[in-house]
Amino acid sequence: MPTDAPRPPIWARPEPSARAPRFSRERIAAAALEIADTEGIEAVSMRNVAARLGAGTMTLYNYVETKDELFALMDDALMAEAVVPDGELPDGWREATAAIARRTWTVLSRHPWAITLRQGPAIGPNAMLHFEQSLAALDNAALDNAAKFDVLSIIDAYVFGSALRAAETRPQPDPDAVQAIVEYGMAQLATGHFPHTAALLNGQDPRDPEVAGPPLTPDAFATQFERGLQAVLEGVAGLVEP
């Protein structure tokens, strides 16, 4: 009879039962988020988190047994940021879904490393609350269960895809490198092999904010995200409001 049963998630275990535990999972997750935001996700380790908390590494293992569990705490802390506060979810499926999408995108933009952190299904308490809230947004929509999953999957794919594209612009490249790339691109356009791209730019510098092109700044990404979100919701409306 096999003895290596699947390891239960960290949420299935109670926190340390000491009368006054020195740390909490929330505090540990907050320390890990600070490290990821300031030093990058690669700098997140049990040792570095313990040092930021002013504790020994072995002390941290009393609360979190593996690095995967540490990442699970971080992921759920991000989901807590993505949950719309009580009483603030708008009425109507479209407005409510848009509010959740905007909030999720903002969290991912604030923590661009988070796109690579999520590698499996999230089942933490805040992730479940986020999903519950997403279903609540569709509560009055005339959809069966399969269609609800489709709608949420479509919107999630757009939110995460847009956040990933925005994350790819960070950190901003060296201005000299950008200049070299622009000069190379303009030289290629001059060959006549890219007529549609040349027509789009019409001889203008692609770095000019007045020129139509991909977003290059946080504000431009936010504006493009909103335009795309409305287009996605317009398409989804065909499922919700046939």
mmCIF file of C-alpha atoms in Angstrom:
data_model
loop_
_atom_site.group_PDB
_atom_site.id
_atom_site.type_symbol
_atom_site.label_atom_id
_atom_site.label_comp_id
_atom_site.label_asym_id
_atom_site.label_seq_id
_atom_site.Cartn_x
_atom_site.Cartn_y
_atom_site.Cartn_z
ATOM 1 C CA MET A 1 0.000 0.000 0.000
ATOM 2 C CA PRO A 2 1.568 3.324 -1.071
ATOM 3 C CA THR A 3 2.670 5.630 1.723
ATOM 4 C CA ASP A 4 3.693 8.712 -0.273
ATOM 5 C CA ALA A 5 0.295 10.448 -0.254
ATOM 6 C CA PRO A 6 0.034 13.803 -2.095
ATOM 7 C CA ARG A 7 1.288 16.686 0.012
ATOM 8 C CA PRO A 8 -1.604 18.880 1.183
ATOM 9 C CA PRO A 9 -1.370 22.604 0.385
ATOM 10 C CA ILE A 10 -0.162 24.975 3.071
ATOM 11 C CA TRP A 11 -3.726 26.228 3.532
ATOM 12 C CA ALA A 12 -4.779 22.782 4.759
ATOM 13 C CA ARG A 13 -2.486 23.150 7.774
ATOM 14 C CA PRO A 14 -3.133 25.492 10.683
ATOM 15 C CA GLU A 15 -0.591 28.184 11.433
ATOM 16 C CA PRO A 16 1.820 27.525 14.343
ATOM 17 C CA SER A 17 -0.230 27.038 17.497
ATOM 18 C CA ALA A 18 2.025 28.909 19.882
ATOM 19 C CA ARG A 19 0.074 31.309 22.071
ATOM 20 C CA ALA A 20 1.884 34.284 20.498
ATOM 21 C CA PRO A 21 3.661 33.131 17.326
ATOM 22 C CA ARG A 22 6.455 35.450 16.285
ATOM 23 C CA PHE A 23 5.382 35.629 12.655
ATOM 24 C CA SER A 24 2.300 35.031 10.532
ATOM 25 C CA ARG A 25 1.878 33.810 6.980
ATOM 26 C CA GLU A 26 0.655 37.276 6.026
ATOM 27 C CA ARG A 27 3.805 38.903 7.373
ATOM 28 C CA ILE A 28 6.047 36.331 5.690
ATOM 29 C CA ALA A 29 4.282 36.883 2.359
ATOM 30 C CA ALA A 30 4.619 40.665 2.732
ATOM 31 C CA ALA A 31 8.376 40.342 3.285
ATOM 32 C CA ALA A 32 8.711 38.105 0.227
ATOM 33 C CA LEU A 33 6.725 40.572 -1.895
ATOM 34 C CA GLU A 34 8.999 43.415 -0.819
ATOM 35 C CA ILE A 35 12.056 41.448 -1.897
ATOM 36 C CA ALA A 36 10.516 40.555 -5.259
ATOM 37 C CA ASP A 37 9.483 44.162 -5.909
ATOM 38 C CA THR A 38 12.858 45.666 -5.020
ATOM 39 C CA GLU A 39 15.338 42.947 -6.005
ATOM 40 C CA GLY A 40 13.493 40.668 -8.401
ATOM 41 C CA ILE A 41 11.779 37.314 -8.001
ATOM 42 C CA GLU A 42 15.132 35.519 -8.262
ATOM 43 C CA ALA A 43 16.161 37.097 -4.945
ATOM 44 C CA VAL A 44 13.257 35.510 -3.071
ATOM 45 C CA SER A 45 14.587 32.678 -0.921
ATOM 46 C CA MET A 46 13.916 31.312 2.529
ATOM 47 C CA ARG A 47 17.204 32.791 3.714
ATOM 48 C CA ASN A 48 16.521 36.281 2.318
ATOM 49 C CA VAL A 49 12.972 36.386 3.647
ATOM 50 C CA ALA A 50 14.152 35.270 7.077
ATOM 51 C CA ALA A 51 16.845 37.963 7.039
ATOM 52 C CA ARG A 52 14.302 40.642 6.156
ATOM 53 C CA LEU A 53 12.168 39.491 9.072
ATOM 54 C CA GLY A 54 15.169 39.504 11.391
ATOM 55 C CA ALA A 55 14.986 35.764 11.983
ATOM 56 C CA GLY A 56 17.102 32.713 11.340
ATOM 57 C CA THR A 57 16.364 30.620 8.272
ATOM 58 C CA MET A 58 15.438 27.591 10.354
ATOM 59 C CA THR A 59 12.896 29.679 12.251
ATOM 60 C CA LEU A 60 11.068 30.369 8.985
ATOM 61 C CA TYR A 61 10.749 26.642 8.325
ATOM 62 C CA ASN A 62 8.439 26.461 11.341
ATOM 63 C CA TYR A 63 5.922 28.439 9.292
ATOM 64 C CA VAL A 64 6.736 27.537 5.664
ATOM 65 C CA GLU A 65 8.217 24.151 4.829
ATOM 66 C CA THR A 66 9.303 24.700 1.210
ATOM 67 C CA LYS A 67 10.012 27.473 -1.279
ATOM 68 C CA ASP A 68 6.951 26.366 -3.251
ATOM 69 C CA GLU A 69 4.858 27.081 -0.167
ATOM 70 C CA LEU A 70 6.493 30.493 0.093
ATOM 71 C CA PHE A 71 5.483 31.184 -3.508
ATOM 72 C CA ALA A 72 1.964 29.995 -2.697
ATOM 73 C CA LEU A 73 1.776 32.573 0.112
ATOM 74 C CA MET A 74 3.011 35.270 -2.253
ATOM 75 C CA ASP A 75 0.504 34.314 -4.929
ATOM 76 C CA ASP A 76 -2.377 34.438 -2.494
ATOM 77 C CA ALA A 77 -1.204 37.814 -1.179
ATOM 78 C CA LEU A 78 -1.393 39.102 -4.741
ATOM 79 C CA MET A 79 -4.896 37.691 -5.066
ATOM 80 C CA ALA A 80 -5.851 39.590 -1.909
ATOM 81 C CA GLU A 81 -4.847 42.797 -3.692
ATOM 82 C CA ALA A 82 -6.963 41.794 -6.699
ATOM 83 C CA VAL A 83 -10.176 41.292 -4.713
ATOM 84 C CA VAL A 84 -12.564 44.232 -5.019
ATOM 85 C CA PRO A 85 -13.399 45.501 -1.490
ATOM 86 C CA ASP A 86 -16.799 44.673 -0.008
ATOM 87 C CA GLY A 87 -19.553 46.919 -1.268
ATOM 88 C CA GLU A 88 -17.524 48.274 -4.213
ATOM 89 C CA LEU A 89 -18.437 45.742 -6.907
ATOM 90 C CA PRO A 90 -20.672 47.542 -9.457
ATOM 91 C CA ASP A 91 -24.077 46.260 -10.516
ATOM 92 C CA GLY A 92 -24.423 44.627 -13.919
ATOM 93 C CA TRP A 93 -22.256 41.834 -15.280
ATOM 94 C CA ARG A 94 -20.274 44.049 -17.641
ATOM 95 C CA GLU A 95 -19.372 46.766 -15.149
ATOM 96 C CA ALA A 96 -18.595 44.242 -12.394
ATOM 97 C CA THR A 97 -16.437 42.078 -14.642
ATOM 98 C CA ALA A 98 -14.586 45.137 -15.918
ATOM 99 C CA ALA A 99 -13.885 46.310 -12.357
ATOM 100 C CA ILE A 100 -12.346 42.939 -11.445
ATOM 101 C CA ALA A 101 -10.323 42.843 -14.668
ATOM 102 C CA ARG A 102 -8.949 46.359 -14.115
ATOM 103 C CA ARG A 103 -8.005 45.614 -10.529
ATOM 104 C CA THR A 104 -6.273 42.355 -11.475
ATOM 105 C CA TRP A 105 -4.359 44.047 -14.297
ATOM 106 C CA THR A 106 -3.264 46.831 -11.957
ATOM 107 C CA VAL A 107 -1.917 44.293 -9.443
ATOM 108 C CA LEU A 108 0.013 42.444 -12.151
ATOM 109 C CA SER A 109 1.385 45.737 -13.477
ATOM 110 C CA ARG A 110 2.476 46.753 -9.975
ATOM 111 C CA HIS A 111 4.238 43.407 -9.540
ATOM 112 C CA PRO A 112 5.413 42.507 -13.088
ATOM 113 C CA TRP A 113 7.379 39.485 -11.845
ATOM 114 C CA ALA A 114 4.080 37.911 -10.759
ATOM 115 C CA ILE A 115 3.330 36.801 -14.326
ATOM 116 C CA THR A 116 6.087 34.197 -14.071
ATOM 117 C CA LEU A 117 5.269 33.228 -10.476
ATOM 118 C CA ARG A 118 1.953 31.563 -11.238
ATOM 119 C CA GLN A 119 2.764 28.066 -12.461
ATOM 120 C CA GLY A 120 -0.232 26.044 -11.378
ATOM 121 C CA PRO A 121 -3.811 26.262 -10.157
ATOM 122 C CA ALA A 122 -4.236 28.722 -7.301
ATOM 123 C CA ILE A 123 -6.313 27.354 -4.430
ATOM 124 C CA GLY A 124 -5.428 29.751 -1.623
ATOM 125 C CA PRO A 125 -8.225 31.497 0.299
ATOM 126 C CA ASN A 126 -7.848 34.814 -1.517
ATOM 127 C CA ALA A 127 -7.599 33.117 -4.916
ATOM 128 C CA MET A 128 -10.855 31.321 -4.127
ATOM 129 C CA LEU A 129 -12.415 34.627 -3.023
ATOM 130 C CA HIS A 130 -11.285 36.240 -6.282
ATOM 131 C CA PHE A 131 -12.923 33.420 -8.262
ATOM 132 C CA GLU A 132 -16.081 33.637 -6.137
ATOM 133 C CA GLN A 133 -16.246 37.375 -6.823
ATOM 134 C CA SER A 134 -15.798 36.764 -10.547
ATOM 135 C CA LEU A 135 -18.724 34.329 -10.503
ATOM 136 C CA ALA A 136 -20.792 36.820 -8.496
ATOM 137 C CA ALA A 137 -20.197 39.385 -11.245
ATOM 138 C CA LEU A 138 -21.893 36.977 -13.691
ATOM 139 C CA ASP A 139 -24.659 35.957 -11.303
ATOM 140 C CA ASN A 140 -27.417 37.758 -13.204
ATOM 141 C CA ALA A 141 -26.127 36.830 -16.657
ATOM 142 C CA ALA A 142 -28.108 34.219 -18.570
ATOM 143 C CA LEU A 143 -25.247 31.730 -18.811
ATOM 144 C CA ASP A 144 -24.870 28.060 -18.033
ATOM 145 C CA ASN A 145 -21.842 26.864 -16.070
ATOM 146 C CA ALA A 146 -19.760 26.063 -19.157
ATOM 147 C CA ALA A 147 -20.390 29.526 -20.610
ATOM 148 C CA LYS A 148 -19.404 31.183 -17.327
ATOM 149 C CA PHE A 149 -16.075 29.371 -17.403
ATOM 150 C CA ASP A 150 -15.633 30.447 -21.029
ATOM 151 C CA VAL A 151 -16.301 34.106 -20.217
ATOM 152 C CA LEU A 152 -13.913 34.138 -17.257
ATOM 153 C CA SER A 153 -11.223 32.312 -19.246
ATOM 154 C CA ILE A 154 -11.479 34.792 -22.128
ATOM 155 C CA ILE A 155 -11.183 37.794 -19.816
ATOM 156 C CA ASP A 156 -8.376 36.245 -17.768
ATOM 157 C CA ALA A 157 -6.438 35.456 -20.946
ATOM 158 C CA TYR A 158 -6.720 39.073 -22.045
ATOM 159 C CA VAL A 159 -5.776 40.478 -18.618
ATOM 160 C CA PHE A 160 -2.735 38.252 -18.180
ATOM 161 C CA GLY A 161 -1.641 38.637 -21.799
ATOM 162 C CA SER A 162 -1.820 42.419 -21.606
ATOM 163 C CA ALA A 163 0.053 42.452 -18.299
ATOM 164 C CA LEU A 164 2.731 40.205 -19.787
ATOM 165 C CA ARG A 165 3.257 42.580 -22.710
ATOM 166 C CA ALA A 166 3.507 45.516 -20.310
ATOM 167 C CA ALA A 167 6.014 43.623 -18.161
ATOM 168 C CA GLU A 168 8.228 43.042 -21.193
ATOM 169 C CA THR A 169 8.933 46.792 -21.352
ATOM 170 C CA ARG A 170 10.496 46.781 -17.874
ATOM 171 C CA PRO A 171 13.183 47.768 -17.229
ATOM 172 C CA GLN A 172 13.302 50.456 -19.868
ATOM 173 C CA PRO A 173 16.164 49.745 -22.280
ATOM 174 C CA ASP A 174 19.210 51.964 -22.578
ATOM 175 C CA PRO A 175 18.399 55.094 -24.667
ATOM 176 C CA ASP A 176 21.437 54.465 -26.852
ATOM 177 C CA ALA A 177 20.232 50.922 -27.509
ATOM 178 C CA VAL A 178 16.768 52.244 -28.392
ATOM 179 C CA GLN A 179 18.336 54.763 -30.788
ATOM 180 C CA ALA A 180 20.325 51.998 -32.484
ATOM 181 C CA ILE A 181 17.206 49.829 -32.845
ATOM 182 C CA VAL A 182 15.183 52.713 -34.297
ATOM 183 C CA GLU A 183 17.928 53.529 -36.790
ATOM 184 C CA TYR A 184 18.153 49.890 -37.841
ATOM 185 C CA GLY A 185 14.381 49.664 -38.239
ATOM 186 C CA MET A 186 14.161 52.854 -40.302
ATOM 187 C CA ALA A 187 16.961 51.588 -42.549
ATOM 188 C CA GLN A 188 15.060 48.351 -43.109
ATOM 189 C CA LEU A 189 11.902 50.265 -43.995
ATOM 190 C CA ALA A 190 13.879 52.202 -46.575
ATOM 191 C CA THR A 191 14.557 48.956 -48.460
ATOM 192 C CA GLY A 192 10.916 48.750 -49.510
ATOM 193 C CA HIS A 193 10.486 45.227 -48.141
ATOM 194 C CA PHE A 194 8.025 46.334 -45.445
ATOM 195 C CA PRO A 195 5.463 48.524 -47.233
ATOM 196 C CA HIS A 196 2.669 48.173 -44.693
ATOM 197 C CA THR A 197 4.909 49.104 -41.772
ATOM 198 C CA ALA A 198 6.351 52.008 -43.740
ATOM 199 C CA ALA A 199 2.863 53.252 -44.566
ATOM 200 C CA LEU A 200 1.893 53.031 -40.907
ATOM 201 C CA LEU A 201 4.793 55.230 -39.815
ATOM 202 C CA ASN A 202 4.786 57.419 -42.926
ATOM 203 C CA GLY A 203 8.383 58.451 -42.291
ATOM 204 C CA GLN A 204 7.762 59.480 -38.685
ATOM 205 C CA ASP A 205 9.854 58.528 -35.644
ATOM 206 C CA PRO A 206 8.091 55.601 -33.889
ATOM 207 C CA ARG A 207 9.107 57.109 -30.532
ATOM 208 C CA ASP A 208 6.892 60.146 -31.177
ATOM 209 C CA PRO A 209 3.829 59.784 -28.878
ATOM 210 C CA GLU A 210 1.644 61.205 -31.675
ATOM 211 C CA VAL A 211 2.544 58.328 -33.973
ATOM 212 C CA ALA A 212 0.285 55.271 -33.925
ATOM 213 C CA GLY A 213 2.160 52.265 -32.653
ATOM 214 C CA PRO A 214 2.626 49.879 -29.749
ATOM 215 C CA PRO A 215 2.530 51.457 -26.268
ATOM 216 C CA LEU A 216 5.898 52.230 -24.699
ATOM 217 C CA THR A 217 4.950 53.871 -21.381
ATOM 218 C CA PRO A 218 2.841 52.766 -18.380
ATOM 219 C CA ASP A 219 0.143 55.336 -19.211
ATOM 220 C CA ALA A 220 0.023 54.202 -22.829
ATOM 221 C CA PHE A 221 -0.293 50.566 -21.745
ATOM 222 C CA ALA A 222 -3.129 51.468 -19.357
ATOM 223 C CA THR A 223 -4.973 53.318 -22.124
ATOM 224 C CA GLN A 224 -4.521 50.438 -24.550
ATOM 225 C CA PHE A 225 -5.625 47.937 -21.885
ATOM 226 C CA GLU A 226 -8.892 49.814 -21.367
ATOM 227 C CA ARG A 227 -9.600 49.953 -25.113
ATOM 228 C CA GLY A 228 -8.906 46.252 -25.425
ATOM 229 C CA LEU A 229 -10.970 45.396 -22.352
ATOM 230 C CA GLN A 230 -14.001 47.155 -23.806
ATOM 231 C CA ALA A 231 -13.524 45.295 -27.093
ATOM 232 C CA VAL A 232 -13.307 41.958 -25.260
ATOM 233 C CA LEU A 233 -16.404 42.737 -23.210
ATOM 234 C CA GLU A 234 -18.240 43.740 -26.377
ATOM 235 C CA GLY A 235 -17.441 40.346 -27.857
ATOM 236 C CA VAL A 236 -18.355 38.504 -24.648
ATOM 237 C CA ALA A 237 -21.705 40.322 -24.669
ATOM 238 C CA GLY A 238 -22.677 38.086 -27.564
ATOM 239 C CA LEU A 239 -22.594 35.143 -25.140
ATOM 240 C CA VAL A 240 -24.193 36.946 -22.226
ATOM 241 C CA GLU A 241 -26.827 38.902 -24.131
ATOM 242 C CA PRO A 242 -27.670 36.894 -27.266
#
